[in-house]
């Protein structure tokens, strides 16, 4: 028996069948660019014809591979080198966004071209967002007119949902921020966006991608204040954005303040130190006393683990509130603040069922501790209470309110006698 291996049979002949994805003609960037440029030159300024050409070309040209080249040409007329200059060795076209007229009507028409293209070829969506992010990083390489057109287009595309507000992160680039390019461009974007949608829609889009708390980053660190932002955008005619950013910063500051307050309570810091800290923060962040008393109440009530037994929880609450009454007193210097606190107590006792019977005892304690005045309690009782648990709480307070009224009448009659 021979040990020699037999050679394996080999297949001969020609293979004709090709895989479907290989049937599409291959392009390199230069050939792809020439094809697009030729089509744009043939269509000229007729953007309907441009949209039709792009729609039909997707079946023949490799949009997936050359998405960046395609968008570069549609925006700038040719392929862009790093920094935003046109590549010299490529054929360019005059029929592009940067060479178009600088007016809203033309920009809306261009936005439609991009919108139709992306709707037709869904796989271009991600590439298009990446392109806009890249273009924003190249802003310094563009002329003022080119920036204006890009800002208007970006605002329209944000308004119609073609791109996400996450693209604005490119504007936080250090060099763009330092030279004031970012803030200037953002003003133009927001003006266009707000011409198409209202502030609630804009705010919703920003919140969705976490941009609502980052707008201050459009300015260098030494100018990153609420006052500077507010003045800059208000002077530019965008008070809505100014107010929105101020509100967002205030919400952020309140959250941080509440967290720090809870930490201080957990550590058992002296009340005078806590009061000093809160006063500094309210002044710095322009937080009203009414907002502050709500935060303090929430922080105090969440600082302990509550007993599950109703008869013991009231005793526990009274002990805790006695301890923190100087803190509550420090931030109820106005009648409106007292009323705000009363409404917070009512809401808390209603939402936490074990506290339903504790309401009157809490109010009386805070009255005796000089946190709540009889005027605030009577105002609450007569017409300023909430609907939540109204009948239960008014009934609880009935005798104490009668006592307050009698005490007030006695005081008035004593004054008359003295006169």
XYZ file of N, CA and C in Angstrom, residues 10 49 54 146 161 163 173 178 205 215 256-257 272 278-279 281 286 290 294 326 364 366 371 389 397 419:
78
model
N -9.147 19.680 -7.944
C -9.331 21.139 -8.016
C -10.432 21.463 -8.998
N -34.633 69.987 -9.256
C -33.845 69.119 -10.148
C -32.681 68.490 -9.386
N -30.139 63.685 -7.017
C -29.590 62.976 -5.851
C -30.378 61.706 -5.548
N -20.562 82.400 4.660
C -20.689 80.937 4.696
C -21.170 80.472 6.074
N -36.322 68.484 12.700
C -35.975 67.166 13.243
C -35.040 66.342 12.389
N -31.848 66.709 12.172
C -30.648 66.437 12.972
C -30.969 66.637 14.453
N -15.918 73.499 21.344
C -14.494 73.398 21.032
C -13.766 74.621 21.595
N -12.984 80.384 22.557
C -12.044 81.435 22.938
C -12.143 82.656 22.009
N -35.953 69.810 22.778
C -34.885 69.199 21.969
C -33.544 69.259 22.697
N -25.293 75.283 27.859
C -25.220 76.476 27.006
C -24.173 77.491 27.468
N -27.903 71.376 43.468
C -26.612 71.299 44.157
C -26.739 71.782 45.599
N -27.490 72.876 45.764
C -27.687 73.445 47.095
C -28.395 72.440 48.004
N -26.084 77.536 62.683
C -25.649 78.892 62.270
C -24.766 78.811 61.023
N -26.515 78.886 53.332
C -27.720 79.053 52.506
C -27.884 80.514 52.075
N -27.628 81.436 52.998
C -27.771 82.870 52.665
C -26.817 83.267 51.541
N -25.564 81.270 49.214
C -25.990 80.613 47.974
C -27.231 81.271 47.369
N -29.439 84.064 43.158
C -30.698 84.805 43.026
C -31.923 83.915 43.272
N -39.014 82.059 49.054
C -40.089 81.054 48.923
C -39.528 79.725 48.373
N -38.953 75.985 50.617
C -39.424 74.688 50.085
C -38.282 73.673 50.099
N -35.014 76.880 64.162
C -34.249 78.104 63.896
C -33.894 78.264 62.411
N -48.861 74.026 64.983
C -48.844 74.654 66.322
C -47.403 74.785 66.825
N -44.672 75.083 65.059
C -43.980 76.131 64.309
C -44.527 77.519 64.639
N -41.991 80.544 63.811
C -41.712 80.326 62.374
C -42.927 80.784 61.575
N -56.511 66.955 50.845
C -56.837 66.682 52.250
C -57.489 67.854 52.969
N -57.563 71.917 62.283
C -57.115 73.268 62.645
C -58.225 74.141 63.249
N -56.174 102.848 74.751
C -56.332 104.151 74.095
C -57.303 105.041 74.874
